[in-house]
Amino acid sequence: MKKCFLAFLSLFLLLPALSACGKYDYSAHISDERSDLFLAETEDYTLTVACVSREHPFLLDGIAAPRTDLLEAVLTEKTPSGAEFELYFLEDVPRGGDMSFRSTTGDWFYSRTAERFPEGSVSVKVVKDGVAEELLATGVKTEHTLSSREALARAVEAEREKIGGMTVGGKFCGEFHVRLLRRDKNYWYVGIVDGGGGILALLLDSETGEVLARRQRT
């Protein structure tokens, strides 16, 4: 009898672990993830560097494809000057090149693949019409900022009905966009994308995961 009781007790104690092991991994359905942001500012412009992991080709089809890790930089002039810009990441072997002007957003953009993402800060050199300036872009995250996986978990919990309606045979049929945003403070954006390209867009508090805004886009 004692052996039976001990065996039952052992199984009971194992149940939480077994349940955790069997928990559905929604992060496997992320197709676009911006996990970190770094900011620098001068008298003339602001510079944002983002750590991005994005599927290629990037499609709103509800299916998460293999992703590529990228460093994406956006430079916004405070007053348009008509200057040309170059950007270089100051690693062991500096890499960079010309930035491209985006007329739709009025800023300068540069992107390259990343072997690893920086942590805490990233050193860059900005060249404006041949004049170079070195900057240290610092991370916006604090010790209280949720990770991208934690933000996704909060969104899934808040949208149980939506997620349930997109689950067939125990498999989630959709994809997620999870992006760290910086406005007056940090936020997480989570987009839940269905097979028809419709997006349920959520804006979350970056520390608590509370849903602050919700919008359906077709």
mmCIF file of C-alpha atoms in Angstrom:
data_model
loop_
_atom_site.group_PDB
_atom_site.id
_atom_site.type_symbol
_atom_site.label_atom_id
_atom_site.label_comp_id
_atom_site.label_asym_id
_atom_site.label_seq_id
_atom_site.Cartn_x
_atom_site.Cartn_y
_atom_site.Cartn_z
ATOM 1 C CA MET A 1 0.000 0.000 0.000
ATOM 2 C CA LYS A 2 2.851 2.360 0.890
ATOM 3 C CA LYS A 3 4.518 1.688 -2.478
ATOM 4 C CA CYS A 4 1.269 2.439 -4.303
ATOM 5 C CA PHE A 5 0.860 5.694 -2.390
ATOM 6 C CA LEU A 6 4.427 6.771 -3.169
ATOM 7 C CA ALA A 7 3.955 5.954 -6.845
ATOM 8 C CA PHE A 8 0.743 7.989 -6.934
ATOM 9 C CA LEU A 9 2.419 10.870 -5.124
ATOM 10 C CA SER A 10 5.329 10.833 -7.573
ATOM 11 C CA LEU A 11 2.961 10.965 -10.552
ATOM 12 C CA PHE A 12 0.996 13.801 -8.942
ATOM 13 C CA LEU A 13 4.150 15.835 -8.432
ATOM 14 C CA LEU A 14 5.167 15.259 -12.047
ATOM 15 C CA LEU A 15 1.871 16.520 -13.496
ATOM 16 C CA PRO A 16 2.793 20.240 -13.484
ATOM 17 C CA ALA A 17 6.048 19.485 -15.275
ATOM 18 C CA LEU A 18 4.327 17.248 -17.813
ATOM 19 C CA SER A 19 1.687 19.912 -18.397
ATOM 20 C CA ALA A 20 4.355 22.557 -18.924
ATOM 21 C CA CYS A 21 6.227 20.339 -21.364
ATOM 22 C CA GLY A 22 3.045 19.873 -23.367
ATOM 23 C CA LYS A 23 2.217 23.575 -23.546
ATOM 24 C CA TYR A 24 1.641 24.803 -27.096
ATOM 25 C CA ASP A 25 4.549 26.795 -28.524
ATOM 26 C CA TYR A 26 2.933 29.812 -30.187
ATOM 27 C CA SER A 27 6.354 31.412 -30.738
ATOM 28 C CA ALA A 28 6.897 28.890 -33.556
ATOM 29 C CA HIS A 29 4.301 30.899 -35.513
ATOM 30 C CA ILE A 30 6.119 34.265 -35.325
ATOM 31 C CA SER A 31 6.905 35.500 -38.839
ATOM 32 C CA ASP A 32 8.081 39.016 -37.960
ATOM 33 C CA GLU A 33 9.793 39.886 -34.671
ATOM 34 C CA ARG A 34 11.418 43.122 -33.541
ATOM 35 C CA SER A 35 12.990 42.108 -30.266
ATOM 36 C CA ASP A 36 15.087 45.154 -29.372
ATOM 37 C CA LEU A 37 15.600 48.824 -30.200
ATOM 38 C CA PHE A 38 18.586 51.175 -29.805
ATOM 39 C CA LEU A 39 18.385 54.967 -30.005
ATOM 40 C CA ALA A 40 20.845 57.804 -30.628
ATOM 41 C CA GLU A 41 20.212 61.505 -31.182
ATOM 42 C CA THR A 42 22.218 64.519 -32.357
ATOM 43 C CA GLU A 43 21.269 68.136 -33.015
ATOM 44 C CA ASP A 44 20.486 67.198 -36.624
ATOM 45 C CA TYR A 45 18.822 63.775 -36.525
ATOM 46 C CA THR A 46 17.633 60.774 -34.577
ATOM 47 C CA LEU A 47 18.802 57.237 -35.306
ATOM 48 C CA THR A 48 16.998 54.006 -34.454
ATOM 49 C CA VAL A 49 18.581 50.564 -34.799
ATOM 50 C CA ALA A 50 16.273 47.544 -34.576
ATOM 51 C CA CYS A 51 16.934 43.833 -34.080
ATOM 52 C CA VAL A 52 14.581 42.117 -36.511
ATOM 53 C CA SER A 53 13.906 38.492 -37.370
ATOM 54 C CA ARG A 54 11.622 38.251 -40.408
ATOM 55 C CA GLU A 55 10.436 35.587 -42.794
ATOM 56 C CA HIS A 56 11.471 35.803 -46.439
ATOM 57 C CA PRO A 57 9.506 36.420 -48.520
ATOM 58 C CA PHE A 58 7.388 38.432 -46.107
ATOM 59 C CA LEU A 59 3.760 37.490 -46.795
ATOM 60 C CA LEU A 60 0.499 38.035 -44.927
ATOM 61 C CA ASP A 61 -0.707 34.484 -45.499
ATOM 62 C CA GLY A 62 -1.110 33.116 -41.980
ATOM 63 C CA ILE A 63 1.933 30.841 -42.394
ATOM 64 C CA ALA A 64 5.234 31.500 -40.624
ATOM 65 C CA ALA A 65 8.193 30.730 -42.913
ATOM 66 C CA PRO A 66 11.920 30.488 -42.015
ATOM 67 C CA ARG A 67 13.295 33.817 -40.811
ATOM 68 C CA THR A 68 16.420 35.894 -41.365
ATOM 69 C CA ASP A 69 18.035 37.989 -38.613
ATOM 70 C CA LEU A 70 18.554 41.628 -39.604
ATOM 71 C CA LEU A 71 19.813 44.900 -38.214
ATOM 72 C CA GLU A 72 17.657 47.729 -39.534
ATOM 73 C CA ALA A 73 18.537 51.392 -39.070
ATOM 74 C CA VAL A 74 16.289 54.421 -39.618
ATOM 75 C CA LEU A 75 17.674 57.976 -39.594
ATOM 76 C CA THR A 76 15.243 60.883 -39.387
ATOM 77 C CA GLU A 77 16.475 64.439 -39.906
ATOM 78 C CA LYS A 78 14.951 67.112 -37.690
ATOM 79 C CA THR A 79 15.157 69.541 -40.601
ATOM 80 C CA PRO A 80 15.528 68.129 -44.134
ATOM 81 C CA SER A 81 18.933 69.132 -45.495
ATOM 82 C CA GLY A 82 19.174 67.337 -48.824
ATOM 83 C CA ALA A 83 22.326 65.590 -47.580
ATOM 84 C CA GLU A 84 23.332 62.010 -48.377
ATOM 85 C CA PHE A 85 23.962 59.518 -45.547
ATOM 86 C CA GLU A 86 26.037 56.402 -44.987
ATOM 87 C CA LEU A 87 25.923 54.128 -41.945
ATOM 88 C CA TYR A 88 28.555 51.736 -40.579
ATOM 89 C CA PHE A 89 28.286 49.337 -37.653
ATOM 90 C CA LEU A 90 31.559 49.520 -35.708
ATOM 91 C CA GLU A 91 32.202 45.866 -34.963
ATOM 92 C CA ASP A 92 35.507 43.961 -35.247
ATOM 93 C CA VAL A 93 35.179 44.513 -38.997
ATOM 94 C CA PRO A 94 33.060 47.652 -39.624
ATOM 95 C CA ARG A 95 30.300 47.021 -42.131
ATOM 96 C CA GLY A 96 27.769 49.322 -43.698
ATOM 97 C CA GLY A 97 27.126 51.475 -46.726
ATOM 98 C CA ASP A 98 24.820 54.012 -48.290
ATOM 99 C CA MET A 99 21.459 54.646 -46.672
ATOM 100 C CA SER A 100 18.386 54.769 -48.919
ATOM 101 C CA PHE A 101 15.957 57.676 -48.751
ATOM 102 C CA ARG A 102 12.329 56.601 -48.325
ATOM 103 C CA SER A 103 10.051 59.237 -49.823
ATOM 104 C CA THR A 104 6.919 57.693 -48.281
ATOM 105 C CA THR A 105 8.207 58.182 -44.729
ATOM 106 C CA GLY A 106 10.767 60.944 -45.321
ATOM 107 C CA ASP A 107 13.628 59.117 -43.616
ATOM 108 C CA TRP A 108 16.827 57.208 -44.417
ATOM 109 C CA PHE A 109 17.030 53.415 -44.169
ATOM 110 C CA TYR A 110 19.771 50.795 -44.030
ATOM 111 C CA SER A 111 19.521 47.037 -43.454
ATOM 112 C CA ARG A 112 21.937 44.127 -43.282
ATOM 113 C CA THR A 113 21.952 40.529 -42.038
ATOM 114 C CA ALA A 114 23.120 39.889 -38.486
ATOM 115 C CA GLU A 115 25.161 36.968 -37.188
ATOM 116 C CA ARG A 116 24.184 37.987 -33.664
ATOM 117 C CA PHE A 117 22.189 40.813 -32.112
ATOM 118 C CA PRO A 118 23.834 43.469 -29.923
ATOM 119 C CA GLU A 119 22.903 43.798 -26.271
ATOM 120 C CA GLY A 120 22.679 47.004 -24.271
ATOM 121 C CA SER A 121 24.133 49.308 -26.927
ATOM 122 C CA VAL A 122 25.535 49.410 -30.442
ATOM 123 C CA SER A 123 28.325 51.637 -31.834
ATOM 124 C CA VAL A 124 27.802 53.164 -35.266
ATOM 125 C CA LYS A 125 29.370 55.720 -37.573
ATOM 126 C CA VAL A 126 27.111 58.055 -39.526
ATOM 127 C CA VAL A 127 28.607 59.797 -42.552
ATOM 128 C CA LYS A 128 26.757 62.912 -43.713
ATOM 129 C CA ASP A 129 28.025 64.255 -47.040
ATOM 130 C CA GLY A 130 31.478 62.837 -46.312
ATOM 131 C CA VAL A 131 31.663 64.066 -42.690
ATOM 132 C CA ALA A 132 31.785 61.176 -40.182
ATOM 133 C CA GLU A 133 30.360 61.088 -36.671
ATOM 134 C CA GLU A 134 30.540 58.141 -34.252
ATOM 135 C CA LEU A 135 27.549 57.470 -32.034
ATOM 136 C CA LEU A 136 26.563 55.045 -29.292
ATOM 137 C CA ALA A 137 22.947 53.954 -29.682
ATOM 138 C CA THR A 138 21.596 52.718 -26.352
ATOM 139 C CA GLY A 139 18.897 50.121 -25.773
ATOM 140 C CA VAL A 140 15.401 51.228 -24.767
ATOM 141 C CA LYS A 141 14.609 48.140 -22.701
ATOM 142 C CA THR A 142 14.662 48.210 -18.916
ATOM 143 C CA GLU A 143 14.771 45.375 -16.409
ATOM 144 C CA HIS A 144 10.971 45.530 -16.325
ATOM 145 C CA THR A 145 10.392 45.261 -20.084
ATOM 146 C CA LEU A 146 8.740 42.021 -21.152
ATOM 147 C CA SER A 147 10.530 39.860 -23.692
ATOM 148 C CA SER A 148 8.921 39.324 -27.084
ATOM 149 C CA ARG A 149 7.889 35.804 -26.040
ATOM 150 C CA GLU A 150 6.304 37.104 -22.849
ATOM 151 C CA ALA A 151 4.436 39.781 -24.802
ATOM 152 C CA LEU A 152 3.123 37.124 -27.186
ATOM 153 C CA ALA A 153 1.978 34.988 -24.260
ATOM 154 C CA ARG A 154 0.028 37.953 -22.825
ATOM 155 C CA ALA A 155 -1.615 38.579 -26.196
ATOM 156 C CA VAL A 156 -2.589 34.918 -26.616
ATOM 157 C CA GLU A 157 -4.063 34.882 -23.109
ATOM 158 C CA ALA A 158 -6.052 38.054 -23.808
ATOM 159 C CA GLU A 159 -7.408 36.691 -27.116
ATOM 160 C CA ARG A 160 -8.295 33.115 -26.153
ATOM 161 C CA GLU A 161 -11.495 33.162 -28.202
ATOM 162 C CA LYS A 162 -9.725 34.497 -31.302
ATOM 163 C CA ILE A 163 -6.865 32.004 -30.955
ATOM 164 C CA GLY A 164 -9.312 29.171 -30.371
ATOM 165 C CA GLY A 165 -11.187 30.043 -33.550
ATOM 166 C CA MET A 166 -7.907 29.850 -35.490
ATOM 167 C CA THR A 167 -6.950 26.457 -34.068
ATOM 168 C CA VAL A 168 -7.797 23.296 -36.014
ATOM 169 C CA GLY A 169 -6.980 19.812 -34.758
ATOM 170 C CA GLY A 170 -4.829 21.241 -31.992
ATOM 171 C CA LYS A 171 -2.740 23.305 -34.445
ATOM 172 C CA PHE A 172 -2.792 27.092 -34.634
ATOM 173 C CA CYS A 173 -3.479 28.223 -38.216
ATOM 174 C CA GLY A 174 -2.061 31.717 -38.341
ATOM 175 C CA GLU A 175 1.050 33.777 -37.751
ATOM 176 C CA PHE A 176 2.184 36.515 -35.378
ATOM 177 C CA HIS A 177 3.986 39.821 -35.723
ATOM 178 C CA VAL A 178 5.630 40.849 -32.444
ATOM 179 C CA ARG A 179 7.373 44.238 -32.401
ATOM 180 C CA LEU A 180 8.872 46.419 -29.706
ATOM 181 C CA LEU A 181 7.805 50.053 -30.231
ATOM 182 C CA ARG A 182 9.124 53.292 -28.795
ATOM 183 C CA ARG A 183 6.921 56.370 -28.621
ATOM 184 C CA ASP A 184 6.643 58.348 -25.368
ATOM 185 C CA LYS A 185 7.646 55.047 -23.745
ATOM 186 C CA ASN A 186 7.978 51.396 -24.728
ATOM 187 C CA TYR A 187 5.090 49.313 -26.048
ATOM 188 C CA TRP A 188 4.668 45.898 -27.588
ATOM 189 C CA TYR A 189 2.693 45.465 -30.795
ATOM 190 C CA VAL A 190 1.275 42.003 -31.452
ATOM 191 C CA GLY A 191 -0.460 41.271 -34.747
ATOM 192 C CA ILE A 192 -2.495 38.076 -35.093
ATOM 193 C CA VAL A 193 -2.649 37.264 -38.816
ATOM 194 C CA ASP A 194 -5.135 34.835 -40.362
ATOM 195 C CA GLY A 195 -4.867 32.957 -43.661
ATOM 196 C CA GLY A 196 -6.716 35.700 -45.545
ATOM 197 C CA GLY A 197 -4.281 38.396 -44.454
ATOM 198 C CA GLY A 198 -6.609 39.886 -41.845
ATOM 199 C CA ILE A 199 -4.819 41.249 -38.773
ATOM 200 C CA LEU A 200 -6.030 41.690 -35.233
ATOM 201 C CA ALA A 201 -3.637 44.388 -33.980
ATOM 202 C CA LEU A 202 -2.955 44.712 -30.258
ATOM 203 C CA LEU A 203 -0.974 47.393 -28.418
ATOM 204 C CA LEU A 204 0.370 46.158 -25.093
ATOM 205 C CA ASP A 205 1.952 47.838 -22.090
ATOM 206 C CA SER A 206 5.614 46.822 -22.320
ATOM 207 C CA GLU A 207 5.884 45.926 -18.624
ATOM 208 C CA THR A 208 2.524 44.477 -17.601
ATOM 209 C CA GLY A 209 1.343 43.077 -20.938
ATOM 210 C CA GLU A 210 -2.040 44.797 -20.499
ATOM 211 C CA VAL A 211 -3.844 45.327 -23.808
ATOM 212 C CA LEU A 212 -4.152 49.095 -24.273
ATOM 213 C CA ALA A 213 -5.690 49.118 -27.753
ATOM 214 C CA ARG A 214 -7.272 46.576 -30.094
ATOM 215 C CA ARG A 215 -8.064 46.972 -33.787
ATOM 216 C CA GLN A 216 -9.175 44.579 -36.512
ATOM 217 C CA ARG A 217 -7.631 45.184 -39.939
ATOM 218 C CA THR A 218 -8.865 43.425 -43.057
#
